[in-house]
Amino acid sequence: MAATGTRRDWSFWVLAIFFGLFVVFLYGPMITIYVLSFQGPTGGLTFPLQGVSLKWFGDLFGQARTGDVGGAFSRSLPLALAVMVLTVLIAVPAGLAFRRNFYGSTLIFYAAIASLIVPGLVLSIGTLVTFNFLGLPARWYTSALGAHLSWTIPFGLLIMFAVISRLPRSYEEAAYDLGASRFQTLMLVIVPIVFPGMIAVALFGFTLSYDEFPRSWLTTGPKNTLPLEIWTMTTNVTSPSLYALGTVTTLISFLVIALAIGSIAIIQRRRLRAGG
Amino acid sequence: MSQSGEIRLKGVSKSFGDTHAVRDIDLTIANGSYCCLLGPSGCGKTTILRMIAGHETPTSGEITIGGQSVVGLPPVQRGTAMMFQNYALFPHLSVRDNVAFYLKMRGVRKAERRARAGEMLERVQLDHLADRMPAALSGGQQQRVALARALITNPRVLLLDEPLSALDEFLRLRMRSELKSLQNQLGITFVHVTHTQPEAIALADLVVVMDHGEIVQADTPEAIFTRPATPYVARFMGGQNVVTGTVTSAEAGEIRIAGKDGAFVAIDPKGEGAARDATIAFSIRRDRILLTPASGEVAAEPNLVVGSVEEIEYQGSFVKVTMGRDGEPFVVHVPDQVFFATPVAVGDRVAARWQAADTHIIDRPVGAEETFVYAEEVV
């Protein structure tokens, strides 16, 4: 510390400035939007603030709403939840399967990684063309769901790889040694140990889907999801309602994260208390 | 299920793809004995343990426990319990729940399994830590929990995979004697995998020395140490000098051998003699050799090696003096009193003498293919 009389090295200041800039660029735009969403009734899209009000939040949900925000949200939230559940149900067993060197595992791994590399807009077009070819209409709960899963499952799989790399086979063997069936081993040993990893997979599944734009672009059909609706609004809405919407959607994201982390804490506490 | 913990392996082989981990093993481990499988890493000792436990299936051969064939049976039906190398304690369960896991699998009611787990923890002196999570325990405590968790299954065979290797030296010695007294108390069969020679000698009734998937020698620790069957065993067990030479004459009870360092005479306990000109290996225990300073020329005589001191290492109760020879060092363990009465220094010429009776002829003739993979020097 400076108080001890030692002078800071020049590298400290360089790195401190670098880090400061990093934080400003990371949070600056977000904070700007949150602040501007409380713009006074006479204010515009830019600083300075003309007083403080909740008018733009009211506009968002009121009669004078600026777009189909409620409708978009009522599609984005179930979509993100469905993607979350399906990602966990598919990526977690898939990750566990990769602990055994099954035939074709390398091929499946590369196929999964390839779908992360394909540009989302291209995938969006491809999904739409395929659905047209099959004579199916594009809907948020069919084509968009599939397009999102092609993005979230490989992500979930990569998270599971990190989780299972710290899961030695001896846990299963110990359970088997103590008379547990395969199902008991899975439910009483493996799942509890990888549970935090499953929450991480779920969170990634939710947030990747909730704010996905490119893979939703052509696959949601006639009705927009939230990111598409916001994008549409940026082109024709010129009020701070846009910012209010940003603030609200961020709050929802935080709420989901808090729920997830809170549920981990509750489960762990209950497990400690219950015993046996 | 028979209560006998006698283990028999007949013609057991295990290969993983093209790799032969274990080849055609025949072994009988008596009920209630303490058996150590000893060898360098990759020698197949853990594979044998895992096949007995039911975590690997032999590619061919038969395994019986208490006269009953167990290949294909799950561990619980074999009456075996295994203690894993990293203990494999379930990190999400408390110490008590780890120990009670087996009872839970058997559908024992909660109150009863908590009580029985508590009793088992008392037995390993850990009842005061029953509500801790495994991560909050020291290595030695974790090992006791693993032991309690294995013993609550009431096994007739306890399988231990390198149980002491994760502990520090002090704890290792303490747990070693605890394992031995526990085995005496329980009277069940212990099979213990280790790569540490003193551990095997101190604990086992039966030491099984392995190399490249085969059993090289299976015998009492005393026999393994004093009468190693091959140069590999002699070198691996340590405490010996292994010398090769050519037989020059073989008479009843006595064999004369010419080696690089001169003539040796060995007592031939079996009286079988040896073929003239055959190459044989023999071992001389390092603590059965008399070291004297050699000033000037030393007349050649049997059972004598002359050389200069290359290294001196104080070991407490004895001093390890290494003499230079071609190829392999010749080591003498001099009792500390003797050494400090007539000390030698690095570079001194010394003569090492021993009795013909202390020369052990290693049974198996030395072939050109004899390999020595374990390079680590053992005190």
Short mmCIF file of N, CA, C and O in Angstrom, two decimals, chain A residues 88 92 159-160 163 167 186-187 189-202 260-268 271, chain B residues 92:
data_model
loop_
_atom_site.label_atom_id
_atom_site.label_comp_id
_atom_site.label_asym_id
_atom_site.label_seq_id
_atom_site.Cartn_x
_atom_site.Cartn_y
_atom_site.Cartn_z
N VAL A 88 -30.92 -28.43 -20.85
CA VAL A 88 -30.48 -29.22 -19.69
C VAL A 88 -30.75 -30.71 -19.94
O VAL A 88 -29.89 -31.56 -19.73
N VAL A 92 -26.94 -32.29 -20.60
CA VAL A 92 -26.38 -32.96 -19.41
C VAL A 92 -26.17 -34.45 -19.64
O VAL A 92 -25.06 -34.96 -19.45
N ILE A 159 -19.97 -26.71 -21.45
CA ILE A 159 -19.97 -26.51 -20.00
C ILE A 159 -19.89 -27.86 -19.29
O ILE A 159 -19.14 -28.04 -18.33
N MET A 160 -20.64 -28.84 -19.81
CA MET A 160 -20.62 -30.16 -19.19
C MET A 160 -19.24 -30.80 -19.26
O MET A 160 -18.83 -31.51 -18.35
N VAL A 163 -17.42 -29.57 -16.45
CA VAL A 163 -17.93 -30.14 -15.20
C VAL A 163 -17.43 -31.57 -15.02
O VAL A 163 -16.92 -31.94 -13.96
N LEU A 167 -14.96 -34.84 -12.49
CA LEU A 167 -15.81 -35.88 -11.91
C LEU A 167 -15.17 -37.24 -12.16
O LEU A 167 -15.40 -37.86 -13.19
N LEU A 186 -27.00 -42.51 -10.48
CA LEU A 186 -27.25 -41.28 -11.22
C LEU A 186 -27.95 -40.24 -10.34
O LEU A 186 -27.53 -39.09 -10.24
N MET A 187 -29.03 -40.67 -9.68
CA MET A 187 -29.85 -39.71 -8.96
C MET A 187 -29.24 -39.28 -7.61
O MET A 187 -29.45 -38.16 -7.17
N VAL A 189 -25.85 -39.71 -6.65
CA VAL A 189 -24.43 -39.35 -6.64
C VAL A 189 -24.10 -38.38 -7.77
O VAL A 189 -23.65 -37.26 -7.53
N ILE A 190 -24.35 -38.80 -9.01
CA ILE A 190 -23.88 -38.00 -10.14
C ILE A 190 -24.63 -36.67 -10.23
O ILE A 190 -24.01 -35.59 -10.29
N VAL A 191 -25.97 -36.72 -10.24
CA VAL A 191 -26.74 -35.48 -10.41
C VAL A 191 -26.44 -34.47 -9.29
O VAL A 191 -26.18 -33.30 -9.57
N PRO A 192 -26.44 -34.89 -8.01
CA PRO A 192 -26.11 -33.90 -6.98
C PRO A 192 -24.73 -33.28 -7.16
O PRO A 192 -24.55 -32.10 -6.91
N ILE A 193 -23.76 -34.09 -7.62
CA ILE A 193 -22.41 -33.55 -7.76
C ILE A 193 -22.34 -32.57 -8.93
O ILE A 193 -21.70 -31.52 -8.84
N VAL A 194 -23.02 -32.90 -10.05
CA VAL A 194 -22.93 -32.00 -11.20
C VAL A 194 -24.02 -30.93 -11.18
O VAL A 194 -24.13 -30.15 -12.11
N PHE A 195 -24.81 -30.86 -10.09
CA PHE A 195 -25.94 -29.94 -10.06
C PHE A 195 -25.56 -28.47 -10.34
O PHE A 195 -26.23 -27.82 -11.15
N PRO A 196 -24.51 -27.94 -9.72
CA PRO A 196 -24.14 -26.56 -10.06
C PRO A 196 -23.86 -26.39 -11.54
O PRO A 196 -24.21 -25.37 -12.14
N GLY A 197 -23.25 -27.39 -12.16
CA GLY A 197 -22.99 -27.34 -13.60
C GLY A 197 -24.29 -27.34 -14.38
O GLY A 197 -24.42 -26.66 -15.40
N MET A 198 -25.29 -28.09 -13.88
CA MET A 198 -26.59 -28.11 -14.56
C MET A 198 -27.26 -26.74 -14.50
O MET A 198 -27.88 -26.31 -15.46
N ILE A 199 -27.10 -26.07 -13.35
CA ILE A 199 -27.65 -24.70 -13.25
C ILE A 199 -26.96 -23.78 -14.25
O ILE A 199 -27.60 -22.96 -14.92
N ALA A 200 -25.64 -23.95 -14.38
CA ALA A 200 -24.91 -23.12 -15.34
C ALA A 200 -25.42 -23.38 -16.76
O ALA A 200 -25.63 -22.44 -17.53
N VAL A 201 -25.64 -24.65 -17.09
CA VAL A 201 -26.16 -25.00 -18.42
C VAL A 201 -27.54 -24.35 -18.60
O VAL A 201 -27.83 -23.77 -19.65
N ALA A 202 -28.37 -24.41 -17.56
CA ALA A 202 -29.72 -23.84 -17.65
C ALA A 202 -29.65 -22.33 -17.86
O ALA A 202 -30.35 -21.78 -18.72
N ALA A 260 -32.05 -18.61 -9.97
CA ALA A 260 -31.21 -19.79 -10.15
C ALA A 260 -30.22 -19.93 -9.00
O ALA A 260 -30.10 -20.99 -8.37
N ILE A 261 -29.51 -18.83 -8.71
CA ILE A 261 -28.49 -18.90 -7.66
C ILE A 261 -29.15 -19.12 -6.31
O ILE A 261 -28.66 -19.90 -5.49
N GLY A 262 -30.30 -18.46 -6.10
CA GLY A 262 -31.02 -18.64 -4.85
C GLY A 262 -31.46 -20.09 -4.66
O GLY A 262 -31.36 -20.64 -3.57
N SER A 263 -31.92 -20.71 -5.75
CA SER A 263 -32.39 -22.09 -5.61
C SER A 263 -31.23 -23.02 -5.29
O SER A 263 -31.38 -23.97 -4.52
N ILE A 264 -30.04 -22.74 -5.85
CA ILE A 264 -28.87 -23.56 -5.50
C ILE A 264 -28.61 -23.45 -4.00
O ILE A 264 -28.41 -24.46 -3.30
N ALA A 265 -28.63 -22.20 -3.51
CA ALA A 265 -28.34 -21.98 -2.09
C ALA A 265 -29.36 -22.70 -1.21
O ALA A 265 -29.00 -23.35 -0.22
N ILE A 266 -30.64 -22.59 -1.59
CA ILE A 266 -31.69 -23.22 -0.77
C ILE A 266 -31.53 -24.73 -0.77
O ILE A 266 -31.58 -25.39 0.27
N ILE A 267 -31.28 -25.29 -1.96
CA ILE A 267 -31.14 -26.75 -2.05
C ILE A 267 -29.96 -27.22 -1.22
O ILE A 267 -30.04 -28.21 -0.49
N GLN A 268 -28.85 -26.48 -1.31
CA GLN A 268 -27.68 -26.91 -0.55
C GLN A 268 -27.92 -26.82 0.95
O GLN A 268 -27.48 -27.68 1.71
N ARG A 271 -30.17 -29.64 1.99
CA ARG A 271 -29.45 -30.90 1.96
C ARG A 271 -28.60 -31.06 3.23
O ARG A 271 -28.52 -32.12 3.83
N HIS B 92 -21.06 -34.29 -1.77
CA HIS B 92 -22.29 -33.59 -1.43
C HIS B 92 -22.96 -34.19 -0.19
O HIS B 92 -24.01 -33.73 0.21
#
